[in-house]
PDB file of C-alpha atoms in Angstrom:
ATOM      1  CA  MET X  12     -18.008   3.406  21.701  1.00 54.00           C
ATOM      2  CA  ALA X  13     -18.734  -0.471  21.746  1.00 65.00           C
ATOM      3  CA  THR X  14     -16.632  -2.478  22.508  1.00 80.00           C
ATOM      4  CA  GLN X  15     -17.625  -6.109  22.203  1.00 89.00           C
ATOM      5  CA  MET X  16     -17.131  -8.174  18.705  1.00 93.00           C
ATOM      6  CA  THR X  17     -19.924  -9.341  17.200  1.00 96.00           C
ATOM      7  CA  ASP X  18     -19.961 -11.903  14.127  1.00 97.00           C
ATOM      8  CA  GLY X  19     -20.726  -9.346  11.974  1.00 97.00           C
ATOM      9  CA  HIS X  20     -16.942  -8.383  12.915  1.00 97.00           C
ATOM     10  CA  ARG X  21     -15.331 -11.508  13.000  1.00 97.00           C
ATOM     11  CA  ARG X  22     -17.458 -11.628   9.246  1.00 97.00           C
ATOM     12  CA  PHE X  23     -15.477  -8.123   8.415  1.00 98.00           C
ATOM     13  CA  LEU X  24     -12.455 -10.027   9.290  1.00 98.00           C
ATOM     14  CA  GLN X  25     -12.524 -12.995   8.158  1.00 97.00           C
ATOM     15  CA  VAL X  26     -13.315 -11.368   4.644  1.00 97.00           C
ATOM     16  CA  LEU X  27     -10.516  -8.798   4.650  1.00 96.00           C
ATOM     17  CA  MET X  28      -8.479 -12.037   5.557  1.00 94.00           C
ATOM     18  CA  SER X  29      -8.842 -14.054   2.881  1.00 93.00           C
ATOM     19  CA  HIS X  30      -7.399 -10.528   0.668  1.00 91.00           C
ATOM     20  CA  GLY X  31      -4.788  -9.578   2.732  1.00 88.00           C
ATOM     21  CA  ILE X  32      -6.181  -5.452   1.466  1.00 93.00           C
ATOM     22  CA  MET X  33      -8.639  -4.258   0.823  1.00 95.00           C
ATOM     23  CA  GLU X  34      -9.965  -0.115  -1.223  1.00 96.00           C
ATOM     24  CA  GLY X  35     -11.842   1.468   1.018  1.00 96.00           C
ATOM     25  CA  SER X  36     -15.201   1.863  -1.395  1.00 96.00           C
ATOM     26  CA  VAL X  37     -15.425  -2.063  -1.471  1.00 97.00           C
ATOM     27  CA  ALA X  38     -14.777  -2.216   2.035  1.00 97.00           C
ATOM     28  CA  ARG X  39     -17.236   0.743   2.969  1.00 97.00           C
ATOM     29  CA  THR X  40     -20.273  -1.791   1.070  1.00 97.00           C
ATOM     30  CA  LEU X  41     -18.423  -4.919   3.116  1.00 98.00           C
ATOM     31  CA  HIS X  42     -18.922  -2.999   6.574  1.00 98.00           C
ATOM     32  CA  ARG X  43     -22.698  -2.519   5.234  1.00 97.00           C
ATOM     33  CA  ASP X  44     -23.259  -5.734   4.639  1.00 97.00           C
ATOM     34  CA  CYS X  45     -21.970  -7.564   7.458  1.00 97.00           C
ATOM     35  CA  CYS X  46     -23.555  -5.071  10.020  1.00 97.00           C
ATOM     36  CA  GLU X  47     -27.100  -5.878   7.757  1.00 97.00           C
ATOM     37  CA  ILE X  48     -26.615  -9.787   7.820  1.00 97.00           C
ATOM     38  CA  HIS X  49     -25.905 -10.127  11.405  1.00 96.00           C
ATOM     39  CA  LYS X  50     -27.962  -7.473  12.872  1.00 95.00           C
ATOM     40  CA  VAL X  51     -25.338  -5.414  14.231  1.00 92.00           C
ATOM     41  CA  TYR X  52     -25.983  -0.807  14.491  1.00 92.00           C
ATOM     42  CA  TYR X  53     -25.030  -0.315  10.774  1.00 94.00           C
ATOM     43  CA  ALA X  54     -23.484   3.416  10.837  1.00 94.00           C
ATOM     44  CA  HIS X  55     -22.097   5.064   6.995  1.00 93.00           C
ATOM     45  CA  ASP X  56     -20.045   6.838   8.345  1.00 94.00           C
ATOM     46  CA  LYS X  57     -18.722   4.970  11.213  1.00 95.00           C
ATOM     47  CA  LEU X  58     -16.370   2.855   9.321  1.00 97.00           C
ATOM     48  CA  ASP X  59     -12.676   3.351  11.199  1.00 96.00           C
ATOM     49  CA  ASP X  60     -15.001   2.992  14.460  1.00 96.00           C
ATOM     50  CA  PHE X  61     -16.044  -0.602  13.595  1.00 97.00           C
ATOM     51  CA  ILE X  62     -12.508  -1.107  12.605  1.00 97.00           C
ATOM     52  CA  ASN X  63     -10.925   0.214  15.859  1.00 97.00           C
ATOM     53  CA  VAL X  64     -13.702  -1.745  17.974  1.00 96.00           C
ATOM     54  CA  VAL X  65     -11.555  -5.174  15.687  1.00 97.00           C
ATOM     55  CA  ASN X  66      -8.284  -3.812  16.748  1.00 97.00           C
ATOM     56  CA  ILE X  67      -8.629  -3.751  20.048  1.00 96.00           C
ATOM     57  CA  HIS X  68      -9.690  -7.777  20.006  1.00 95.00           C
ATOM     58  CA  LEU X  69      -6.244  -8.125  17.804  1.00 95.00           C
ATOM     59  CA  GLN X  70      -3.892  -6.991  20.033  1.00 93.00           C
ATOM     60  CA  PRO X  71      -3.124 -10.437  21.920  1.00 93.00           C
ATOM     61  CA  PHE X  72      -1.994 -10.820  18.249  1.00 90.00           C
ATOM     62  CA  PHE X  73      -0.498  -8.010  16.856  1.00 89.00           C
ATOM     63  CA  MET X  74      -1.907  -7.808  14.491  1.00 92.00           C
ATOM     64  CA  GLN X  75      -4.617  -4.673  13.474  1.00 94.00           C
ATOM     65  CA  ILE X  76      -5.945  -3.619  10.084  1.00 96.00           C
ATOM     66  CA  ARG X  77      -4.327  -0.670   9.476  1.00 94.00           C
ATOM     67  CA  LYS X  78      -5.693   2.733   6.700  1.00 94.00           C
ATOM     68  CA  GLY X  79      -3.250   4.016   4.025  1.00 93.00           C
ATOM     69  CA  MET X  80      -3.498   5.139   0.632  1.00 93.00           C
ATOM     70  CA  SER X  81      -2.627   4.362  -3.368  1.00 94.00           C
ATOM     71  CA  GLU X  82       0.437   6.234  -4.739  1.00 93.00           C
ATOM     72  CA  ASP X  83      -0.407   6.342  -7.369  1.00 88.00           C
ATOM     73  CA  ASP X  84      -4.363   7.861  -7.208  1.00 89.00           C
ATOM     74  CA  GLY X  85      -5.228   8.674  -3.861  1.00 92.00           C
ATOM     75  CA  ARG X  86      -7.281   6.265  -2.993  1.00 93.00           C
ATOM     76  CA  THR X  87      -7.982   4.736   0.392  1.00 94.00           C
ATOM     77  CA  TYR X  88      -7.380   1.132   1.721  1.00 96.00           C
ATOM     78  CA  TYR X  89      -7.233  -1.157   4.405  1.00 97.00           C
ATOM     79  CA  ALA X  90      -4.896  -4.135   4.884  1.00 95.00           C
ATOM     80  CA  LEU X  91      -4.813  -6.368   7.800  1.00 92.00           C
ATOM     81  CA  VAL X  92      -0.775  -6.215   9.182  1.00 89.00           C
ATOM     82  CA  ASN X  93       1.212  -8.092  10.780  1.00 84.00           C
ATOM     83  CA  LEU X  94       2.999  -5.888  13.860  1.00 82.00           C
ATOM     84  CA  ALA X  95       5.138  -8.450  15.284  1.00 75.00           C
ATOM     85  CA  GLU X  96       7.281  -8.528  12.460  1.00 64.00           C
ATOM     86  CA  THR X  97       8.448  -5.305  10.205  1.00 58.00           C
ATOM     87  CA  GLU X  98      10.783  -6.523   8.161  1.00 62.00           C
ATOM     88  CA  ILE X  99      10.968  -8.362   4.774  1.00 72.00           C
ATOM     89  CA  THR X 100      11.417 -11.931   7.276  1.00 68.00           C
ATOM     90  CA  LYS X 101       7.975 -12.032   7.437  1.00 71.00           C
ATOM     91  CA  MET X 102       7.580 -13.262   3.354  1.00 81.00           C
ATOM     92  CA  ALA X 103       9.505 -16.370   4.202  1.00 79.00           C
ATOM     93  CA  SER X 104       6.726 -18.863   4.365  1.00 81.00           C
ATOM     94  CA  ASP X 105       6.526 -17.815   0.834  1.00 87.00           C
ATOM     95  CA  TYR X 106       9.119 -17.043  -0.834  1.00 93.00           C
ATOM     96  CA  THR X 107      13.134 -18.848  -1.088  1.00 93.00           C
ATOM     97  CA  GLU X 108      16.023 -17.162   0.809  1.00 93.00           C
ATOM     98  CA  ASN X 109      17.046 -16.053  -2.733  1.00 93.00           C
ATOM     99  CA  GLU X 110      13.593 -14.757  -4.262  1.00 95.00           C
ATOM    100  CA  LEU X 111      13.993 -12.444  -0.975  1.00 94.00           C
ATOM    101  CA  GLU X 112      17.000 -11.111  -2.034  1.00 95.00           C
ATOM    102  CA  LEU X 113      15.698 -10.454  -5.045  1.00 96.00           C
ATOM    103  CA  PHE X 114      13.076  -8.419  -3.326  1.00 96.00           C
ATOM    104  CA  ARG X 115      15.515  -6.517  -1.348  1.00 94.00           C
ATOM    105  CA  LYS X 116      17.188  -5.599  -4.070  1.00 96.00           C
ATOM    106  CA  THR X 117      14.172  -4.668  -6.468  1.00 97.00           C
ATOM    107  CA  MET X 118      13.137  -2.076  -2.906  1.00 96.00           C
ATOM    108  CA  ASP X 119      17.237  -0.982  -3.413  1.00 96.00           C
ATOM    109  CA  VAL X 120      16.673   0.091  -6.524  1.00 96.00           C
ATOM    110  CA  ILE X 121      12.972   1.268  -6.132  1.00 96.00           C
ATOM    111  CA  ILE X 122      13.525   3.549  -3.246  1.00 95.00           C
ATOM    112  CA  ILE X 123      16.889   5.374  -4.900  1.00 93.00           C
ATOM    113  CA  SER X 124      15.083   6.318  -7.837  1.00 93.00           C
ATOM    114  CA  GLU X 125      13.713   9.427  -8.717  1.00 88.00           C
ATOM    115  CA  SER X 126      10.767   8.347 -10.005  1.00 90.00           C
ATOM    116  CA  GLY X 127       9.757   5.587  -7.066  1.00 94.00           C
ATOM    117  CA  PHE X 128       9.632   3.129  -9.702  1.00 96.00           C
ATOM    118  CA  ALA X 129      12.476   0.066 -11.404  1.00 96.00           C
ATOM    119  CA  SER X 130      12.435  -1.479 -14.674  1.00 96.00           C
ATOM    120  CA  SER X 131      11.853  -4.812 -15.505  1.00 95.00           C
ATOM    121  CA  THR X 132      15.212  -4.432 -17.523  1.00 95.00           C
ATOM    122  CA  ASP X 133      17.215  -3.506 -14.546  1.00 95.00           C
ATOM    123  CA  ILE X 134      15.559  -5.129 -12.200  1.00 96.00           C
ATOM    124  CA  LEU X 135      15.906  -8.506 -13.728  1.00 95.00           C
ATOM    125  CA  ASN X 136      19.956  -7.865 -14.315  1.00 94.00           C
ATOM    126  CA  LEU X 137      20.071  -8.372 -10.264  1.00 94.00           C
ATOM    127  CA  ALA X 138      19.261 -11.797 -10.971  1.00 92.00           C
ATOM    128  CA  ASP X 139      23.398 -12.470 -11.692  1.00 88.00           C
ATOM    129  CA  GLN X 140      24.393 -10.280  -8.542  1.00 90.00           C
ATOM    130  CA  LEU X 141      22.400 -12.774  -6.213  1.00 93.00           C
ATOM    131  CA  LYS X 142      24.694 -13.831  -3.522  1.00 92.00           C
ATOM    132  CA  THR X 143      22.250 -16.475  -2.389  1.00 90.00           C
ATOM    133  CA  LYS X 144      21.384 -17.939  -5.675  1.00 90.00           C
ATOM    134  CA  LYS X 145      21.578 -16.717  -9.176  1.00 90.00           C
ATOM    135  CA  MET X 146      18.792 -16.495 -11.408  1.00 94.00           C
ATOM    136  CA  LYS X 147      17.660 -17.454 -14.534  1.00 93.00           C
ATOM    137  CA  LYS X 148      15.510 -14.714 -16.751  1.00 93.00           C
ATOM    138  CA  LYS X 149      12.722 -16.608 -16.337  1.00 95.00           C
ATOM    139  CA  GLU X 150      12.707 -17.819 -13.231  1.00 95.00           C
ATOM    140  CA  ALA X 151      12.901 -13.931 -12.149  1.00 96.00           C
ATOM    141  CA  GLU X 152      10.034 -13.208 -14.369  1.00 96.00           C
ATOM    142  CA  GLN X 153       7.610 -15.643 -12.539  1.00 96.00           C
ATOM    143  CA  VAL X 154       9.510 -14.256  -8.993  1.00 96.00           C
ATOM    144  CA  LEU X 155       8.379 -10.428 -10.392  1.00 96.00           C
ATOM    145  CA  GLN X 156       4.694 -11.846 -11.179  1.00 96.00           C
ATOM    146  CA  ASN X 157       4.724 -13.911  -7.399  1.00 96.00           C
ATOM    147  CA  LEU X 158       4.807 -10.424  -6.065  1.00 96.00           C
ATOM    148  CA  VAL X 159       3.044  -8.646  -8.517  1.00 96.00           C
ATOM    149  CA  GLN X 160      -0.245 -11.008  -6.993  1.00 94.00           C
ATOM    150  CA  ASP X 161       0.672 -11.017  -3.569  1.00 92.00           C
ATOM    151  CA  LYS X 162       0.473  -7.127  -3.420  1.00 91.00           C
ATOM    152  CA  TRP X 163       4.297  -6.194  -2.688  1.00 94.00           C
ATOM    153  CA  LEU X 164       4.721  -5.269  -6.051  1.00 96.00           C
ATOM    154  CA  SER X 165       2.982  -3.127  -8.624  1.00 96.00           C
ATOM    155  CA  GLU X 166       4.154  -2.885 -11.820  1.00 95.00           C
ATOM    156  CA  ARG X 167       2.332  -0.757 -15.408  1.00 90.00           C
ATOM    157  CA  ASP X 168       4.144  -1.440 -18.714  1.00 90.00           C
ATOM    158  CA  GLY X 169       7.093  -2.812 -17.798  1.00 90.00           C
ATOM    159  CA  GLU X 170       7.959  -0.646 -14.825  1.00 96.00           C
ATOM    160  CA  TYR X 171       7.632  -1.956 -11.052  1.00 97.00           C
ATOM    161  CA  THR X 172       6.899   0.329  -7.485  1.00 97.00           C
ATOM    162  CA  LEU X 173       6.305  -0.715  -4.448  1.00 96.00           C
ATOM    163  CA  HIS X 174       2.372  -2.105  -3.884  1.00 95.00           C
ATOM    164  CA  THR X 175       0.465  -0.172  -1.377  1.00 95.00           C
ATOM    165  CA  ARG X 176       0.398  -3.015   0.801  1.00 92.00           C
ATOM    166  CA  CYS X 177       4.023  -3.461   1.234  1.00 93.00           C
ATOM    167  CA  ILE X 178       3.979   0.226   1.945  1.00 94.00           C
ATOM    168  CA  MET X 179       1.880   0.098   4.726  1.00 92.00           C
ATOM    169  CA  GLU X 180       2.977  -3.593   5.932  1.00 89.00           C
ATOM    170  CA  MET X 181       6.723  -2.384   6.001  1.00 90.00           C
ATOM    171  CA  GLU X 182       6.658   1.649   6.342  1.00 89.00           C
ATOM    172  CA  GLN X 183       8.476   1.181   9.567  1.00 86.00           C
ATOM    173  CA  TYR X 184      11.125  -1.550   8.481  1.00 88.00           C
ATOM    174  CA  ILE X 185      11.882   0.491   4.763  1.00 92.00           C
ATOM    175  CA  LEU X 186      12.076   4.132   7.080  1.00 90.00           C
ATOM    176  CA  SER X 187      14.717   2.029   9.396  1.00 89.00           C
ATOM    177  CA  ASN X 188      16.582   0.525   6.505  1.00 90.00           C
ATOM    178  CA  TYR X 189      16.215   3.489   4.422  1.00 93.00           C
ATOM    179  CA  GLN X 190      16.319   6.806   6.875  1.00 89.00           C
ATOM    180  CA  ASP X 191      18.677   8.744   4.025  1.00 89.00           C
ATOM    181  CA  LEU X 192      16.639   7.965   0.897  1.00 90.00           C
ATOM    182  CA  VAL X 193      13.262   8.495   1.971  1.00 91.00           C
ATOM    183  CA  ARG X 194      11.143  10.742   3.374  1.00 90.00           C
ATOM    184  CA  LYS X 195       7.077  11.355   4.784  1.00 93.00           C
ATOM    185  CA  CYS X 196       4.234  13.316   3.039  1.00 95.00           C
ATOM    186  CA  ASN X 197       4.414  16.564   4.636  1.00 95.00           C
ATOM    187  CA  ILE X 198       0.750  16.552   4.047  1.00 94.00           C
ATOM    188  CA  CYS X 199      -0.126  13.063   5.205  1.00 93.00           C
ATOM    189  CA  HIS X 200       2.594  12.369   6.976  1.00 93.00           C
ATOM    190  CA  SER X 201       2.891   8.798   5.507  1.00 92.00           C
ATOM    191  CA  LEU X 202       5.721   7.193   3.824  1.00 93.00           C
ATOM    192  CA  ALA X 203       6.149   8.630   0.840  1.00 94.00           C
ATOM    193  CA  ILE X 204       7.836   6.172  -2.132  1.00 94.00           C
ATOM    194  CA  GLN X 205       6.393   8.409  -4.865  1.00 92.00           C
ATOM    195  CA  SER X 206       6.832  11.752  -4.591  1.00 92.00           C
ATOM    196  CA  GLN X 207       7.547  15.400  -5.624  1.00 93.00           C
ATOM    197  CA  VAL X 208      10.188  17.064  -3.473  1.00 93.00           C
ATOM    198  CA  CYS X 209      10.473  20.757  -3.480  1.00 94.00           C
ATOM    199  CA  GLU X 210      13.951  21.743  -4.930  1.00 93.00           C
ATOM    200  CA  THR X 211      14.801  24.547  -2.474  1.00 95.00           C
ATOM    201  CA  CYS X 212      13.741  23.020   1.385  1.00 94.00           C
ATOM    202  CA  GLY X 213      13.963  19.010   0.274  1.00 92.00           C
ATOM    203  CA  ILE X 214      10.194  17.959   1.657  1.00 94.00           C
ATOM    204  CA  GLY X 215       8.348  16.056  -0.313  1.00 94.00           C
ATOM    205  CA  MET X 216       4.261  14.934  -1.048  1.00 95.00           C
ATOM    206  CA  HIS X 217       2.677  12.341  -2.553  1.00 94.00           C
ATOM    207  CA  LEU X 218       1.527  13.148  -5.813  1.00 93.00           C
ATOM    208  CA  PRO X 219      -2.191  12.214  -4.469  1.00 93.00           C
ATOM    209  CA  CYS X 220      -0.998  14.620  -1.701  1.00 94.00           C
ATOM    210  CA  ALA X 221       0.342  17.327  -3.837  1.00 94.00           C
ATOM    211  CA  GLY X 222      -2.818  17.466  -6.599  1.00 93.00           C
ATOM    212  CA  LYS X 223      -6.010  17.935  -3.504  1.00 92.00           C
ATOM    213  CA  TYR X 224      -2.733  20.514  -1.795  1.00 94.00           C
ATOM    214  CA  PHE X 225      -2.223  22.828  -4.705  1.00 93.00           C
ATOM    215  CA  LYS X 226      -5.590  22.431  -6.536  1.00 89.00           C
ATOM    216  CA  ALA X 227      -7.360  25.866  -5.728  1.00 82.00           C
ATOM    217  CA  GLN X 228      -3.745  27.740  -6.612  1.00 87.00           C
ATOM    218  CA  THR X 229      -2.769  29.546  -9.983  1.00 87.00           C
ATOM    219  CA  GLU X 230       0.917  29.774  -8.705  1.00 91.00           C
ATOM    220  CA  PRO X 231       1.506  26.391  -6.216  1.00 94.00           C
ATOM    221  CA  HIS X 232       4.186  27.399  -3.389  1.00 95.00           C
ATOM    222  CA  CYS X 233       6.199  24.944  -1.259  1.00 96.00           C
ATOM    223  CA  PRO X 234       4.238  24.779   2.142  1.00 94.00           C
ATOM    224  CA  HIS X 235       7.057  24.855   3.989  1.00 95.00           C
ATOM    225  CA  CYS X 236       9.617  26.682   3.246  1.00 96.00           C
ATOM    226  CA  ASN X 237       6.796  29.167   0.415  1.00 95.00           C
ATOM    227  CA  GLU X 238       9.010  28.321  -2.109  1.00 96.00           C
ATOM    228  CA  PHE X 239       7.624  28.199  -5.886  1.00 95.00           C
ATOM    229  CA  TRP X 240       6.644  24.527  -6.719  1.00 95.00           C
ATOM    230  CA  PRO X 241       8.111  24.100  -9.627  1.00 92.00           C
ATOM    231  CA  HIS X 242       6.515  20.137 -10.443  1.00 93.00           C
ATOM    232  CA  GLU X 243       3.546  19.761 -13.008  1.00 92.00           C
ATOM    233  CA  ILE X 244       0.124  19.507 -10.691  1.00 91.00           C
ATOM    234  CA  PRO X 245      -0.684  16.356 -10.687  1.00 89.00           C
ATOM    235  CA  GLU X 246      -4.608  15.238 -11.395  1.00 84.00           C
ATOM    236  CA  ILE X 247      -6.656  14.234  -9.037  1.00 74.00           C
ATOM    237  CA  ASN X 248      -9.029  11.550 -10.779  1.00 65.00           C
ATOM    238  CA  ARG X 249     -11.771   9.328  -9.095  1.00 50.00           C
ATOM    239  CA  PRO X 250     -12.514   9.841  -5.783  1.00 51.00           C
ATOM    240  CA  ASP X 251     -13.498   6.317  -3.485  1.00 47.00           C
ATOM    241  CA  SER X 252     -17.345   8.061  -3.316  1.00 43.00           C
ATOM    242  CA  GLU X 253     -17.609   7.834  -6.982  1.00 38.00           C
ATOM    243  CA  LEU X 254     -16.103   4.717  -7.082  1.00 37.00           C
ATOM    244  CA  PRO X 255     -18.589   1.922  -7.739  1.00 35.00           C
ATOM    245  CA  SER X 256     -18.563  -1.076  -5.415  1.00 38.00           C
ATOM    246  CA  SER X 257     -19.403  -4.177  -4.214  1.00 40.00           C
ATOM    247  CA  ALA X 258     -18.673  -6.359  -1.231  1.00 43.00           C
ATOM    248  CA  PRO X 259     -16.444  -9.037  -2.213  1.00 46.00           C
ATOM    249  CA  ARG X 260     -16.645 -12.609  -1.544  1.00 41.00           C
ATOM    250  CA  GLU X 261     -14.220 -14.995   0.545  1.00 40.00           C
ATOM    251  CA  ARG X 262     -11.151 -16.611  -1.727  1.00 36.00           C
ATOM    252  CA  ARG X 263      -8.377 -18.426  -0.823  1.00 33.00           C
ATOM    253  CA  ARG X 264      -6.238 -16.265  -2.951  1.00 34.00           C
ATOM    254  CA  THR X 265      -6.013 -12.936  -4.601  1.00 33.00           C
ATOM    255  CA  PRO X 266      -5.592 -11.466  -8.100  1.00 32.00           C
ATOM    256  CA  SER X 267      -2.378 -10.032  -9.425  1.00 34.00           C
ATOM    257  CA  SER X 268      -3.228  -6.017  -8.804  1.00 34.00           C
ATOM    258  CA  GLY X 269      -0.918  -3.984 -10.818  1.00 36.00           C
ATOM    259  CA  THR X 270      -1.738  -0.337 -10.327  1.00 35.00           C
ATOM    260  CA  ARG X 271      -1.735   3.218 -12.639  1.00 34.00           C
ATOM    261  CA  ARG X 272       1.556   5.636 -12.909  1.00 36.00           C
ATOM    262  CA  HIS X 273       0.489   9.149 -13.224  1.00 35.00           C
TER     263      HIS X 273
END
C-alpha cells in the first residue's frame, strides 16, 4: 500500500477537521471527490486504506481518524480524535469548569441508566448540585444545547445520550472510569452505552448489532451462553449504502445533530 500523502489526502483531512465527525456515505463521496480533483488513484472500496495513509502521517501529532458506529442505527462514522488527551479535559478550551462538571454528571446519569439515556429534567436538576459553581436552569439548558451542537451529546424528545463522536473520542476514558458499569458489545467489540444485555451471562450487544445478529433467527439465543434472548429484536433501518450523500463543503461550525432512538 502506498503511504505517500497527496493533496487528495490533505483535502480529505481538512474537510474532516472542519466537521469533527462524518457519516460513512458522506466520507465515501468525499474520498471520491478528493481523488478526482487532485487526480489521485481512486478505488471505491479502499476508503479505509486511503485513511490509513493519512493516519500514518498523523501519528507524530498524536491524532487519528477513527472509524466507529452509531448506537442508534448502526451507520458508520469517521471522526478525527486526539490521542494525546483521553479525558474530558480536552474539552476545557470550549467549556468552563462548572460546564465540564455538568457534563461529567450527565455522563454519570447516562451510563448508570439501563437505557443509556438521561432525561432533561434529571440533568437540569444536577445544575443545583455542582461543586464548582451552581447554574441556573436557563444556563444549564444553554450548556446542553452547546453540547449537542458540538456533538458531545445527542438529544431526542427531551432525552440525552452520548453522541457517536463522544463515544469514539472518549472510549478509553469511559472504560477506565466506569469499568464496573460499562461493557463492550459482544459482536463488534466496541463500547456499548445503549445495549441489550443477556439476563443469564451478562454480555451486551448494541441494538443495531443485535438486530443484525438475530435477523434470521426465529428463536434468538445468546451467542455466549445460548440461553433464550428475551428482548425485542431491533429493526435494522437504512444501511449506509442506501443513504443519499453529497460531499460536504468546508465550514467552521457544524450544526447540531440529534440522533433517533430505536
